[in-house]
PDB file of C-alpha atoms in Angstrom:
ATOM      1  CA  MET K 221      60.402 171.677 143.645  1.00  0.00           C
ATOM      2  CA  ALA K 222      60.812 172.168 147.368  1.00  0.00           C
ATOM      3  CA  LYS K 223      63.802 171.301 149.510  1.00  0.00           C
ATOM      4  CA  ILE K 224      62.489 168.806 152.071  1.00  0.00           C
ATOM      5  CA  GLY K 225      64.280 167.429 155.114  1.00  0.00           C
ATOM      6  CA  PHE K 226      63.303 164.038 156.489  1.00  0.00           C
ATOM      7  CA  ILE K 227      64.488 162.631 159.827  1.00  0.00           C
ATOM      8  CA  GLY K 228      63.591 159.053 160.708  1.00  0.00           C
ATOM      9  CA  LEU K 229      63.646 156.416 157.958  1.00  0.00           C
ATOM     10  CA  GLY K 230      61.995 153.435 159.609  1.00  0.00           C
ATOM     11  CA  ILE K 231      59.096 151.236 158.484  1.00  0.00           C
ATOM     12  CA  MET K 232      56.908 154.298 157.979  1.00  0.00           C
ATOM     13  CA  GLY K 233      59.427 157.042 157.303  1.00  0.00           C
ATOM     14  CA  ALA K 234      61.285 155.398 154.426  1.00  0.00           C
ATOM     15  CA  PRO K 235      58.300 154.963 152.093  1.00  0.00           C
ATOM     16  CA  MET K 236      56.949 158.400 153.053  1.00  0.00           C
ATOM     17  CA  ALA K 237      60.292 159.957 152.107  1.00  0.00           C
ATOM     18  CA  ILE K 238      60.371 158.037 148.832  1.00  0.00           C
ATOM     19  CA  ASN K 239      56.895 159.310 147.924  1.00  0.00           C
ATOM     20  CA  LEU K 240      58.126 162.885 148.413  1.00  0.00           C
ATOM     21  CA  ILE K 241      61.043 162.241 146.069  1.00  0.00           C
ATOM     22  CA  LYS K 242      58.685 160.655 143.519  1.00  0.00           C
ATOM     23  CA  GLY K 243      56.636 163.843 143.779  1.00  0.00           C
ATOM     24  CA  GLY K 244      59.578 165.772 142.371  1.00  0.00           C
ATOM     25  CA  HIS K 245      61.086 167.208 145.546  1.00  0.00           C
ATOM     26  CA  GLU K 246      64.708 167.330 146.637  1.00  0.00           C
ATOM     27  CA  LEU K 247      65.087 165.372 149.862  1.00  0.00           C
ATOM     28  CA  PHE K 248      67.758 165.703 152.573  1.00  0.00           C
ATOM     29  CA  ALA K 249      67.627 162.725 154.920  1.00  0.00           C
ATOM     30  CA  TYR K 250      69.031 161.657 158.260  1.00  0.00           C
ATOM     31  CA  THR K 251      68.294 158.639 160.417  1.00  0.00           C
ATOM     32  CA  ARG K 252      69.847 156.825 163.332  1.00  0.00           C
ATOM     33  CA  GLY K 253      71.410 153.620 162.100  1.00  0.00           C
ATOM     34  CA  LYS K 254      71.609 152.445 158.508  1.00  0.00           C
ATOM     35  CA  VAL K 255      69.851 154.393 155.769  1.00  0.00           C
ATOM     36  CA  PRO K 256      67.525 152.055 153.826  1.00  0.00           C
ATOM     37  CA  GLN K 257      68.883 151.257 150.391  1.00  0.00           C
ATOM     38  CA  SER K 258      65.516 152.126 148.873  1.00  0.00           C
ATOM     39  CA  VAL K 259      65.852 155.734 150.080  1.00  0.00           C
ATOM     40  CA  SER K 260      69.401 156.041 148.757  1.00  0.00           C
ATOM     41  CA  ASP K 261      68.373 154.534 145.425  1.00  0.00           C
ATOM     42  CA  ALA K 262      65.507 157.036 145.168  1.00  0.00           C
ATOM     43  CA  GLY K 263      68.033 159.865 145.162  1.00  0.00           C
ATOM     44  CA  ALA K 264      67.969 161.299 148.685  1.00  0.00           C
ATOM     45  CA  THR K 265      70.886 163.414 149.833  1.00  0.00           C
ATOM     46  CA  LEU K 266      72.197 161.896 153.065  1.00  0.00           C
ATOM     47  CA  CYS K 267      73.039 164.263 155.923  1.00  0.00           C
ATOM     48  CA  LYS K 268      75.256 163.770 158.974  1.00  0.00           C
ATOM     49  CA  ASN K 269      72.745 165.037 161.560  1.00  0.00           C
ATOM     50  CA  GLY K 270      69.494 166.940 162.074  1.00  0.00           C
ATOM     51  CA  ALA K 271      71.173 170.340 162.074  1.00  0.00           C
ATOM     52  CA  ASP K 272      72.642 169.597 158.659  1.00  0.00           C
ATOM     53  CA  VAL K 273      69.169 168.647 157.407  1.00  0.00           C
ATOM     54  CA  ALA K 274      67.699 171.902 158.760  1.00  0.00           C
ATOM     55  CA  ARG K 275      70.372 174.042 157.118  1.00  0.00           C
ATOM     56  CA  GLN K 276      69.690 172.581 153.674  1.00  0.00           C
ATOM     57  CA  ALA K 277      65.906 172.117 153.735  1.00  0.00           C
ATOM     58  CA  ASP K 278      63.029 174.601 153.931  1.00  0.00           C
ATOM     59  CA  ILE K 279      60.539 172.141 155.407  1.00  0.00           C
ATOM     60  CA  ILE K 280      61.834 169.560 157.900  1.00  0.00           C
ATOM     61  CA  ILE K 281      59.786 166.443 158.663  1.00  0.00           C
ATOM     62  CA  THR K 282      60.428 164.210 161.660  1.00  0.00           C
ATOM     63  CA  MET K 283      59.067 160.661 161.794  1.00  0.00           C
ATOM     64  CA  VAL K 284      60.511 158.907 164.855  1.00  0.00           C
ATOM     65  CA  PRO K 285      59.088 156.488 167.453  1.00  0.00           C
ATOM     66  CA  ASP K 286      58.292 158.455 170.630  1.00  0.00           C
ATOM     67  CA  THR K 287      58.319 161.784 172.473  1.00  0.00           C
ATOM     68  CA  PRO K 288      61.945 161.584 173.682  1.00  0.00           C
ATOM     69  CA  HIS K 289      63.111 160.815 170.150  1.00  0.00           C
ATOM     70  CA  VAL K 290      61.355 163.907 168.787  1.00  0.00           C
ATOM     71  CA  GLN K 291      62.831 166.028 171.562  1.00  0.00           C
ATOM     72  CA  ASP K 292      66.305 164.731 170.747  1.00  0.00           C
ATOM     73  CA  ALA K 293      65.816 165.145 166.985  1.00  0.00           C
ATOM     74  CA  LEU K 294      64.699 168.747 167.432  1.00  0.00           C
ATOM     75  CA  PHE K 295      66.643 170.022 170.449  1.00  0.00           C
ATOM     76  CA  GLY K 296      69.444 167.539 171.102  1.00  0.00           C
ATOM     77  CA  GLU K 297      73.076 168.097 170.191  1.00  0.00           C
ATOM     78  CA  ASN K 298      73.233 168.798 166.447  1.00  0.00           C
ATOM     79  CA  GLY K 299      69.437 168.638 166.312  1.00  0.00           C
ATOM     80  CA  VAL K 300      67.125 170.530 163.972  1.00  0.00           C
ATOM     81  CA  ALA K 301      67.014 173.633 166.183  1.00  0.00           C
ATOM     82  CA  ALA K 302      70.792 174.027 165.824  1.00  0.00           C
ATOM     83  CA  GLY K 303      70.417 174.471 162.053  1.00  0.00           C
ATOM     84  CA  LEU K 304      67.066 176.229 161.943  1.00  0.00           C
ATOM     85  CA  SER K 305      66.686 179.709 160.492  1.00  0.00           C
ATOM     86  CA  LYS K 306      63.733 182.080 160.404  1.00  0.00           C
ATOM     87  CA  GLY K 307      60.729 181.024 158.317  1.00  0.00           C
ATOM     88  CA  LYS K 308      61.583 177.345 158.029  1.00  0.00           C
ATOM     89  CA  ILE K 309      58.835 174.863 158.860  1.00  0.00           C
ATOM     90  CA  VAL K 310      59.124 171.864 161.182  1.00  0.00           C
ATOM     91  CA  VAL K 311      56.507 169.136 160.671  1.00  0.00           C
ATOM     92  CA  ASP K 312      56.455 166.362 163.256  1.00  0.00           C
ATOM     93  CA  MET K 313      54.634 163.334 161.842  1.00  0.00           C
ATOM     94  CA  SER K 314      55.519 161.081 164.777  1.00  0.00           C
ATOM     95  CA  SER K 315      52.858 159.994 167.295  1.00  0.00           C
ATOM     96  CA  ILE K 316      53.812 161.605 170.601  1.00  0.00           C
ATOM     97  CA  SER K 317      52.506 163.429 173.675  1.00  0.00           C
ATOM     98  CA  PRO K 318      50.019 166.230 172.891  1.00  0.00           C
ATOM     99  CA  VAL K 319      51.324 168.138 175.943  1.00  0.00           C
ATOM    100  CA  ALA K 320      54.963 167.885 174.865  1.00  0.00           C
ATOM    101  CA  THR K 321      53.962 168.842 171.321  1.00  0.00           C
ATOM    102  CA  LYS K 322      52.663 172.218 172.476  1.00  0.00           C
ATOM    103  CA  ASP K 323      56.007 172.862 174.186  1.00  0.00           C
ATOM    104  CA  PHE K 324      58.011 171.801 171.127  1.00  0.00           C
ATOM    105  CA  ALA K 325      55.905 174.048 168.883  1.00  0.00           C
ATOM    106  CA  GLN K 326      56.397 177.041 171.167  1.00  0.00           C
ATOM    107  CA  ARG K 327      60.161 176.544 171.241  1.00  0.00           C
ATOM    108  CA  ILE K 328      60.400 176.303 167.447  1.00  0.00           C
ATOM    109  CA  VAL K 329      58.201 179.388 166.961  1.00  0.00           C
ATOM    110  CA  GLU K 330      60.254 181.359 169.494  1.00  0.00           C
ATOM    111  CA  GLN K 331      63.297 180.555 167.376  1.00  0.00           C
ATOM    112  CA  GLY K 332      61.618 182.032 164.293  1.00  0.00           C
ATOM    113  CA  GLY K 333      60.378 178.827 162.724  1.00  0.00           C
ATOM    114  CA  GLU K 334      56.898 177.444 162.111  1.00  0.00           C
ATOM    115  CA  TYR K 335      55.448 174.172 163.393  1.00  0.00           C
ATOM    116  CA  LEU K 336      52.837 171.569 162.531  1.00  0.00           C
ATOM    117  CA  ASP K 337      52.091 168.356 164.390  1.00  0.00           C
ATOM    118  CA  ALA K 338      50.837 165.883 161.788  1.00  0.00           C
ATOM    119  CA  PRO K 339      50.681 162.283 163.041  1.00  0.00           C
ATOM    120  CA  VAL K 340      49.472 159.635 160.638  1.00  0.00           C
ATOM    121  CA  SER K 341      47.393 156.474 160.533  1.00  0.00           C
ATOM    122  CA  GLY K 342      47.448 153.741 157.925  1.00  0.00           C
ATOM    123  CA  GLY K 343      50.534 151.721 158.779  1.00  0.00           C
ATOM    124  CA  GLU K 344      53.228 150.511 156.427  1.00  0.00           C
ATOM    125  CA  VAL K 345      50.667 149.714 153.736  1.00  0.00           C
ATOM    126  CA  GLY K 346      49.346 153.286 153.769  1.00  0.00           C
ATOM    127  CA  ALA K 347      52.853 154.746 153.881  1.00  0.00           C
ATOM    128  CA  LYS K 348      53.880 152.823 150.766  1.00  0.00           C
ATOM    129  CA  ALA K 349      50.653 153.579 148.911  1.00  0.00           C
ATOM    130  CA  GLY K 350      50.657 157.276 149.833  1.00  0.00           C
ATOM    131  CA  SER K 351      47.195 156.808 151.347  1.00  0.00           C
ATOM    132  CA  LEU K 352      47.841 157.746 154.992  1.00  0.00           C
ATOM    133  CA  THR K 353      45.316 159.599 157.105  1.00  0.00           C
ATOM    134  CA  ILE K 354      47.063 162.751 158.350  1.00  0.00           C
ATOM    135  CA  MET K 355      45.767 164.655 161.391  1.00  0.00           C
ATOM    136  CA  VAL K 356      47.237 168.134 161.659  1.00  0.00           C
ATOM    137  CA  GLY K 357      47.583 170.772 164.354  1.00  0.00           C
ATOM    138  CA  GLY K 358      48.900 174.281 163.676  1.00  0.00           C
ATOM    139  CA  LYS K 359      48.219 177.487 161.733  1.00  0.00           C
ATOM    140  CA  GLN K 360      46.002 177.459 158.651  1.00  0.00           C
ATOM    141  CA  GLU K 361      48.526 179.297 156.470  1.00  0.00           C
ATOM    142  CA  ILE K 362      51.335 176.868 157.358  1.00  0.00           C
ATOM    143  CA  PHE K 363      49.014 173.932 156.735  1.00  0.00           C
ATOM    144  CA  ASP K 364      48.194 175.369 153.313  1.00  0.00           C
ATOM    145  CA  THR K 365      51.920 175.654 152.528  1.00  0.00           C
ATOM    146  CA  VAL K 366      52.656 172.045 153.467  1.00  0.00           C
ATOM    147  CA  LYS K 367      49.420 170.538 152.080  1.00  0.00           C
ATOM    148  CA  PRO K 368      50.954 169.629 148.671  1.00  0.00           C
ATOM    149  CA  LEU K 369      53.509 167.492 150.518  1.00  0.00           C
ATOM    150  CA  PHE K 370      50.811 165.864 152.641  1.00  0.00           C
ATOM    151  CA  ASP K 371      48.969 165.047 149.408  1.00  0.00           C
ATOM    152  CA  LEU K 372      51.957 162.959 148.281  1.00  0.00           C
ATOM    153  CA  MET K 373      51.869 160.919 151.492  1.00  0.00           C
ATOM    154  CA  GLY K 374      48.187 160.710 152.339  1.00  0.00           C
ATOM    155  CA  LYS K 375      44.579 160.873 151.185  1.00  0.00           C
ATOM    156  CA  ASN K 376      42.492 161.956 154.195  1.00  0.00           C
ATOM    157  CA  ILE K 377      44.185 165.127 155.423  1.00  0.00           C
ATOM    158  CA  THR K 378      42.538 167.325 158.048  1.00  0.00           C
ATOM    159  CA  LEU K 379      43.616 170.449 159.898  1.00  0.00           C
ATOM    160  CA  VAL K 380      41.994 169.684 163.250  1.00  0.00           C
ATOM    161  CA  GLY K 381      42.997 172.802 165.178  1.00  0.00           C
ATOM    162  CA  GLY K 382      45.947 174.331 166.994  1.00  0.00           C
ATOM    163  CA  TYR K 383      49.238 172.886 168.201  1.00  0.00           C
ATOM    164  CA  GLY K 384      48.754 169.450 169.771  1.00  0.00           C
ATOM    165  CA  ASP K 385      45.305 168.853 168.264  1.00  0.00           C
ATOM    166  CA  GLY K 386      46.756 166.582 165.605  1.00  0.00           C
ATOM    167  CA  GLN K 387      48.355 164.465 168.314  1.00  0.00           C
ATOM    168  CA  ILE K 388      45.200 164.181 170.433  1.00  0.00           C
ATOM    169  CA  THR K 389      43.325 163.093 167.301  1.00  0.00           C
ATOM    170  CA  LYS K 390      45.924 160.358 166.725  1.00  0.00           C
ATOM    171  CA  VAL K 391      45.529 159.244 170.353  1.00  0.00           C
ATOM    172  CA  ALA K 392      41.778 158.977 169.769  1.00  0.00           C
ATOM    173  CA  ASN K 393      42.454 157.015 166.580  1.00  0.00           C
ATOM    174  CA  GLN K 394      44.652 154.538 168.410  1.00  0.00           C
ATOM    175  CA  ILE K 395      41.995 153.954 171.058  1.00  0.00           C
ATOM    176  CA  ILE K 396      39.459 153.043 168.369  1.00  0.00           C
ATOM    177  CA  VAL K 397      41.951 150.841 166.500  1.00  0.00           C
ATOM    178  CA  ALA K 398      43.009 148.921 169.629  1.00  0.00           C
ATOM    179  CA  LEU K 399      39.456 148.297 170.792  1.00  0.00           C
ATOM    180  CA  THR K 400      38.369 147.202 167.314  1.00  0.00           C
ATOM    181  CA  ILE K 401      41.288 144.766 167.082  1.00  0.00           C
ATOM    182  CA  GLU K 402      40.212 143.374 170.451  1.00  0.00           C
ATOM    183  CA  ALA K 403      36.596 143.041 169.272  1.00  0.00           C
ATOM    184  CA  VAL K 404      37.611 141.259 166.063  1.00  0.00           C
ATOM    185  CA  GLY K 405      39.920 138.974 168.031  1.00  0.00           C
ATOM    186  CA  GLU K 406      37.218 138.043 170.534  1.00  0.00           C
ATOM    187  CA  ALA K 407      34.677 137.366 167.775  1.00  0.00           C
ATOM    188  CA  LEU K 408      36.939 135.173 165.648  1.00  0.00           C
ATOM    189  CA  LEU K 409      38.292 133.308 168.671  1.00  0.00           C
ATOM    190  CA  LEU K 410      34.789 132.530 169.922  1.00  0.00           C
ATOM    191  CA  ALA K 411      33.668 131.397 166.482  1.00  0.00           C
ATOM    192  CA  SER K 412      36.704 129.173 166.018  1.00  0.00           C
ATOM    193  CA  LYS K 413      36.409 127.584 169.468  1.00  0.00           C
ATOM    194  CA  ALA K 414      32.731 126.872 168.729  1.00  0.00           C
ATOM    195  CA  GLY K 415      33.834 124.852 165.706  1.00  0.00           C
ATOM    196  CA  ALA K 416      33.214 127.319 162.900  1.00  0.00           C
ATOM    197  CA  ASP K 417      35.774 128.162 160.203  1.00  0.00           C
ATOM    198  CA  ALA K 418      37.160 131.556 161.298  1.00  0.00           C
ATOM    199  CA  ALA K 419      38.050 132.483 157.704  1.00  0.00           C
ATOM    200  CA  LYS K 420      34.468 131.915 156.535  1.00  0.00           C
ATOM    201  CA  VAL K 421      33.054 133.699 159.597  1.00  0.00           C
ATOM    202  CA  ARG K 422      35.221 136.712 158.761  1.00  0.00           C
ATOM    203  CA  GLU K 423      34.067 136.575 155.135  1.00  0.00           C
ATOM    204  CA  ALA K 424      30.434 136.541 156.214  1.00  0.00           C
ATOM    205  CA  LEU K 425      30.887 139.392 158.694  1.00  0.00           C
ATOM    206  CA  MET K 426      32.487 141.558 156.023  1.00  0.00           C
ATOM    207  CA  GLY K 427      29.129 141.723 154.284  1.00  0.00           C
ATOM    208  CA  GLY K 428      27.326 143.102 157.315  1.00  0.00           C
ATOM    209  CA  PHE K 429      27.249 145.995 159.764  1.00  0.00           C
ATOM    210  CA  ALA K 430      30.268 144.580 161.656  1.00  0.00           C
ATOM    211  CA  ASN K 431      32.504 145.142 158.645  1.00  0.00           C
ATOM    212  CA  SER K 432      35.568 147.359 159.132  1.00  0.00           C
ATOM    213  CA  ARG K 433      38.994 147.874 157.684  1.00  0.00           C
ATOM    214  CA  ILE K 434      40.384 146.098 160.759  1.00  0.00           C
ATOM    215  CA  LEU K 435      38.132 143.068 160.236  1.00  0.00           C
ATOM    216  CA  GLU K 436      39.319 143.010 156.634  1.00  0.00           C
ATOM    217  CA  VAL K 437      43.074 143.414 157.172  1.00  0.00           C
ATOM    218  CA  HIS K 438      43.766 142.390 160.764  1.00  0.00           C
ATOM    219  CA  GLY K 439      41.114 139.698 160.804  1.00  0.00           C
ATOM    220  CA  GLU K 440      42.915 138.091 157.884  1.00  0.00           C
ATOM    221  CA  ARG K 441      46.199 138.317 159.795  1.00  0.00           C
ATOM    222  CA  MET K 442      44.594 136.540 162.752  1.00  0.00           C
ATOM    223  CA  VAL K 443      43.213 133.758 160.562  1.00  0.00           C
ATOM    224  CA  LYS K 444      46.409 133.304 158.543  1.00  0.00           C
ATOM    225  CA  ARG K 445      48.728 133.841 161.577  1.00  0.00           C
ATOM    226  CA  THR K 446      50.759 136.490 159.749  1.00  0.00           C
ATOM    227  CA  PHE K 447      51.918 138.811 162.521  1.00  0.00           C
ATOM    228  CA  ASP K 448      54.941 140.433 160.906  1.00  0.00           C
ATOM    229  CA  PRO K 449      54.634 144.221 161.371  1.00  0.00           C
ATOM    230  CA  GLY K 450      52.895 146.303 160.122  1.00  0.00           C
ATOM    231  CA  PHE K 451      52.575 148.337 163.218  1.00  0.00           C
ATOM    232  CA  ARG K 452      54.363 146.863 166.197  1.00  0.00           C
ATOM    233  CA  ILE K 453      52.626 146.089 169.480  1.00  0.00           C
ATOM    234  CA  GLU K 454      55.289 148.055 171.367  1.00  0.00           C
ATOM    235  CA  LEU K 455      54.366 151.182 169.410  1.00  0.00           C
ATOM    236  CA  HIS K 456      50.670 150.714 170.098  1.00  0.00           C
ATOM    237  CA  GLN K 457      51.527 150.261 173.775  1.00  0.00           C
ATOM    238  CA  LYS K 458      53.249 153.633 173.583  1.00  0.00           C
ATOM    239  CA  ASP K 459      50.187 155.239 172.001  1.00  0.00           C
ATOM    240  CA  LEU K 460      47.782 153.811 174.573  1.00  0.00           C
ATOM    241  CA  ASN K 461      50.119 154.977 177.325  1.00  0.00           C
ATOM    242  CA  LEU K 462      49.773 158.477 175.858  1.00  0.00           C
ATOM    243  CA  ALA K 463      45.991 158.048 175.910  1.00  0.00           C
ATOM    244  CA  LEU K 464      45.891 156.861 179.513  1.00  0.00           C
ATOM    245  CA  THR K 465      48.382 159.470 180.740  1.00  0.00           C
ATOM    246  CA  THR K 466      46.519 162.297 179.025  1.00  0.00           C
ATOM    247  CA  ALA K 467      43.199 160.982 180.333  1.00  0.00           C
ATOM    248  CA  ARG K 468      44.560 160.914 183.869  1.00  0.00           C
ATOM    249  CA  GLN K 469      45.761 164.514 183.501  1.00  0.00           C
ATOM    250  CA  LEU K 470      42.287 165.533 182.296  1.00  0.00           C
ATOM    251  CA  GLY K 471      40.335 163.443 184.811  1.00  0.00           C
ATOM    252  CA  VAL K 472      38.801 161.179 182.150  1.00  0.00           C
ATOM    253  CA  ALA K 473      38.218 157.435 182.655  1.00  0.00           C
ATOM    254  CA  LEU K 474      39.135 155.145 179.730  1.00  0.00           C
ATOM    255  CA  PRO K 475      38.327 151.651 181.094  1.00  0.00           C
ATOM    256  CA  SER K 476      38.294 149.724 177.807  1.00  0.00           C
ATOM    257  CA  THR K 477      41.525 151.406 176.698  1.00  0.00           C
ATOM    258  CA  ALA K 478      43.142 150.191 179.919  1.00  0.00           C
ATOM    259  CA  VAL K 479      41.989 146.625 179.198  1.00  0.00           C
ATOM    260  CA  ALA K 480      43.412 146.765 175.673  1.00  0.00           C
ATOM    261  CA  GLN K 481      46.721 147.987 177.073  1.00  0.00           C
ATOM    262  CA  GLU K 482      46.833 145.042 179.501  1.00  0.00           C
ATOM    263  CA  LEU K 483      46.246 142.653 176.599  1.00  0.00           C
ATOM    264  CA  PHE K 484      49.134 144.263 174.707  1.00  0.00           C
ATOM    265  CA  ASN K 485      51.217 143.961 177.888  1.00  0.00           C
ATOM    266  CA  THR K 486      50.402 140.235 177.970  1.00  0.00           C
ATOM    267  CA  CYS K 487      51.575 139.828 174.383  1.00  0.00           C
ATOM    268  CA  ALA K 488      54.792 141.708 175.154  1.00  0.00           C
ATOM    269  CA  ALA K 489      55.420 139.531 178.222  1.00  0.00           C
ATOM    270  CA  HIS K 490      55.204 136.484 175.955  1.00  0.00           C
ATOM    271  CA  GLY K 491      57.785 137.871 173.521  1.00  0.00           C
ATOM    272  CA  GLY K 492      55.390 139.558 171.117  1.00  0.00           C
ATOM    273  CA  ALA K 493      56.348 143.235 171.487  1.00  0.00           C
ATOM    274  CA  GLY K 494      57.768 143.292 167.962  1.00  0.00           C
ATOM    275  CA  GLN K 495      54.781 141.597 166.338  1.00  0.00           C
ATOM    276  CA  ASP K 496      52.010 143.374 164.464  1.00  0.00           C
ATOM    277  CA  HIS K 497      49.311 144.803 166.736  1.00  0.00           C
ATOM    278  CA  SER K 498      46.807 142.343 165.256  1.00  0.00           C
ATOM    279  CA  ALA K 499      48.656 139.796 167.417  1.00  0.00           C
ATOM    280  CA  LEU K 500      46.699 141.233 170.378  1.00  0.00           C
ATOM    281  CA  VAL K 501      44.511 138.191 169.682  1.00  0.00           C
ATOM    282  CA  ARG K 502      47.332 136.072 171.106  1.00  0.00           C
ATOM    283  CA  ALA K 503      46.585 137.421 174.609  1.00  0.00           C
ATOM    284  CA  LEU K 504      42.964 136.298 174.233  1.00  0.00           C
ATOM    285  CA  GLU K 505      44.147 132.913 172.950  1.00  0.00           C
ATOM    286  CA  ILE K 506      46.484 132.495 175.911  1.00  0.00           C
ATOM    287  CA  MET K 507      43.585 133.079 178.313  1.00  0.00           C
ATOM    288  CA  ALA K 508      41.377 130.642 176.345  1.00  0.00           C
ATOM    289  CA  ASN K 509      44.179 128.079 175.964  1.00  0.00           C
ATOM    290  CA  TYR K 510      43.079 127.846 172.346  1.00  0.00           C
ATOM    291  CA  GLU K 511      44.376 129.212 169.045  1.00  0.00           C
ATOM    292  CA  ILE K 512      42.191 130.306 166.129  1.00  0.00           C
ATOM    293  CA  GLY K 513      42.065 127.508 163.566  1.00  0.00           C
ATOM    294  CA  GLN K 514      43.322 124.916 166.069  1.00  0.00           C
TER     295      GLN K 514
END
């Protein structure tokens, strides 16, 4: 049984933390705001801040929304760094800047700790089921140490390379996800406007080469109009901003990614920032002045 710290108990973090407890580990938790009852009921020890978590745990996981939140969790007042001692491992499972990640890793290592960046894909469903895809950057030996914990939270777990490589893999993942959501939305909208039953079109497409997990899950959301998150549009906007910013730094053009971001921006402007990212279809519907199933 390992002593695990967990910082950030949101839609994703709470079920991930619970899966670690179910795996037989002692968990020390901290989050901004109210601790979910499910985490308390599972037997987590609640801590007053990140430093307190770091003092009590050997491996400290952060799962927070964006780069500034990770920086604050690690290096802010009473953050993880304030309670870190030599040999402890920090694992950031948030989706943040690959450039900032390299800096965070260096600072933790200089303090005597170890670091992995390990962002995830799979959403709330994957977090609850323990079936997340986990993309990891860092040293092989540290990855090997933490791998049993990753196995409790995910199924497809890959050490991609060094510090920051996990994050750039997640950025690539979010590009593919956004563009596939857009493609599914365009296809179902066109079919519906042409008079076909979008639900039956989706069913037919799932038997062919166009099939995908996004057509299966997010296509159903589009047809049934169930846009409760899930994974919020505002978080996908953040991820695509990371993609576009990194691309600009590297001199790479990402034209379709930019279009997807503008569609998310349209949804946000119409009050949809908190909806599931499958609601990207709403931007297409606004432009068509037509709603799937209308």
